[in-house]
Tab-separated table of C-alpha atoms in Angstrom:
chain	number	residue	atom	x	y	z
X	803	MET	CA	128.653	73.595	85.875
X	804	SER	CA	131.653	75.503	84.459
X	805	ALA	CA	132.041	78.904	83.818
X	806	GLY	CA	132.717	78.329	80.267
X	807	TYR	CA	129.065	76.402	79.972
X	808	ILE	CA	127.429	79.409	81.814
X	809	TRP	CA	129.513	82.205	79.260
X	810	THR	CA	128.094	80.038	76.288
X	811	ILE	CA	124.467	79.986	77.535
X	812	ILE	CA	124.814	83.826	78.635
X	813	ILE	CA	126.223	84.793	74.752
X	814	VAL	CA	123.856	82.383	73.065
X	815	LEU	CA	120.942	84.185	74.854
X	816	GLY	CA	122.416	87.576	74.220
X	817	VAL	CA	122.523	86.406	70.692
X	818	GLY	CA	119.087	85.046	70.442
X	819	THR	CA	117.531	87.888	71.807
X	820	TYR	CA	119.298	90.322	69.641
X	821	LEU	CA	118.148	88.637	66.519
X	822	ILE	CA	114.503	88.603	68.053
X	823	ARG	CA	114.721	92.614	68.301
X	824	PHE	CA	116.464	93.130	65.083
X	825	SER	CA	113.488	91.125	63.627
X	826	PHE	CA	111.279	93.851	64.289
X	827	LEU	CA	113.195	97.199	64.594
X	828	GLY	CA	115.893	96.336	62.185
X	829	LEU	CA	114.203	95.054	59.385
X	830	ILE	CA	110.810	96.556	59.494
X	831	GLY	CA	111.685	99.667	61.486
X	832	GLY	CA	111.968	102.117	58.836
X	833	LYS	CA	109.657	100.939	56.519
X	834	ASP	CA	105.679	102.382	56.566
X	835	LEU	CA	103.238	99.797	57.987
X	836	PRO	CA	100.026	99.489	56.504
X	837	GLU	CA	97.124	101.624	58.791
X	838	TRP	CA	95.408	97.898	60.179
X	839	VAL	CA	99.007	97.146	61.683
X	840	LEU	CA	99.502	100.205	63.092
X	841	ARG	CA	96.103	100.373	64.956
X	842	HIS	CA	97.007	96.254	66.373
X	843	LEU	CA	100.094	97.594	67.977
X	844	ARG	CA	98.477	100.965	69.870
X	845	TYR	CA	96.676	98.087	71.617
X	846	THR	CA	99.606	96.047	72.565
X	847	ALA	CA	99.943	97.198	76.315
X	848	VAL	CA	96.832	97.136	76.948
X	849	ALA	CA	96.451	93.808	76.394
X	850	VAL	CA	99.760	92.920	77.866
X	851	LEU	CA	98.974	94.133	81.167
X	852	PRO	CA	96.216	93.093	82.713
X	853	GLY	CA	97.928	89.349	81.686
X	854	LEU	CA	101.187	90.729	83.751
X	855	VAL	CA	98.720	91.865	86.521
X	856	ALA	CA	96.011	89.974	86.793
X	857	PRO	CA	98.000	86.991	88.438
X	858	LEU	CA	99.641	89.344	91.068
X	859	VAL	CA	96.490	90.127	92.086
X	860	LEU	CA	94.105	87.172	92.395
X	861	TRP	CA	96.859	84.938	93.200
X	862	PRO	CA	99.750	86.469	94.603
X	863	ALA	CA	102.732	84.208	95.154
X	864	ALA	CA	103.666	86.359	98.496
X	865	ASN	CA	100.740	84.244	100.422
X	866	GLY	CA	101.014	81.299	98.932
X	867	GLY	CA	98.326	82.093	96.038
X	868	ASP	CA	95.427	82.974	98.397
X	869	VAL	CA	93.176	85.651	97.066
X	870	GLU	CA	93.512	88.846	99.339
X	871	PRO	CA	91.602	91.744	99.916
X	872	ALA	CA	94.638	94.175	100.317
X	873	ARG	CA	95.485	93.693	96.465
X	874	LEU	CA	92.100	93.347	95.553
X	875	CYS	CA	91.060	97.205	97.102
X	876	ALA	CA	94.607	98.274	95.555
X	877	ALA	CA	93.548	96.885	91.889
X	878	LEU	CA	90.496	98.314	92.019
X	879	VAL	CA	91.488	101.877	93.405
X	880	THR	CA	93.731	101.769	90.693
X	881	PHE	CA	91.434	100.958	88.135
X	882	ALA	CA	88.814	103.530	89.176
X	883	VAL	CA	91.431	106.214	89.291
X	884	GLY	CA	92.814	105.315	86.189
X	885	LEU	CA	89.031	105.520	84.136
X	886	LEU	CA	88.743	108.924	85.862
X	887	THR	CA	91.547	110.844	85.752
X	888	ARG	CA	93.063	109.127	82.719
X	889	ASN	CA	96.465	109.982	85.079
X	890	VAL	CA	98.900	106.847	85.534
X	891	VAL	CA	100.901	108.578	87.820
X	892	ALA	CA	98.095	109.412	89.952
X	893	ALA	CA	96.545	105.852	89.319
X	894	ILE	CA	99.797	103.546	90.210
X	895	THR	CA	100.464	106.436	93.215
X	896	LEU	CA	97.172	105.991	94.878
X	897	GLY	CA	96.758	102.092	93.983
X	898	GLY	CA	99.799	101.448	95.956
X	899	ALA	CA	98.955	103.599	99.016
X	900	THR	CA	95.950	101.819	99.281
X	901	LEU	CA	98.208	98.503	99.258
X	902	PHE	CA	100.081	99.483	101.678
X	903	GLY	CA	97.210	101.166	103.516
X	904	MET	CA	95.626	97.897	103.643
X	905	ILE	CA	98.151	96.034	104.215
X	906	TRP	CA	98.520	98.394	107.582
X	907	LEU	CA	94.621	98.398	108.415
X	908	LEU	CA	93.995	94.485	108.249
X	909	GLY	CA	97.530	93.401	109.265
X	910	ALA	CA	98.496	91.047	106.403
X	911	TYR	CA	102.369	90.990	107.046
């Protein structure tokens, strides 16, 4: 594979990414959106995050896709702290501490 071919792919992907983002930000960024659209956009992060995190907890690639108690405990602690405190930093910090603590206790690695 030549360097020119790789640079062509990088430039084409960069232009494609720019056009995708411009379609949302440049074309409708300055316009007022209907209330129902704004209400649905508020739930985007809530809908995307579980889809990103669930495979990492239930089928982690680090151990070949087997369910691991340390990751399940960390996910439960993160969810519980986030639900009770409504503090993202506290939830992430305690979830990470739980993950590393459980890995250390179980001797998983």
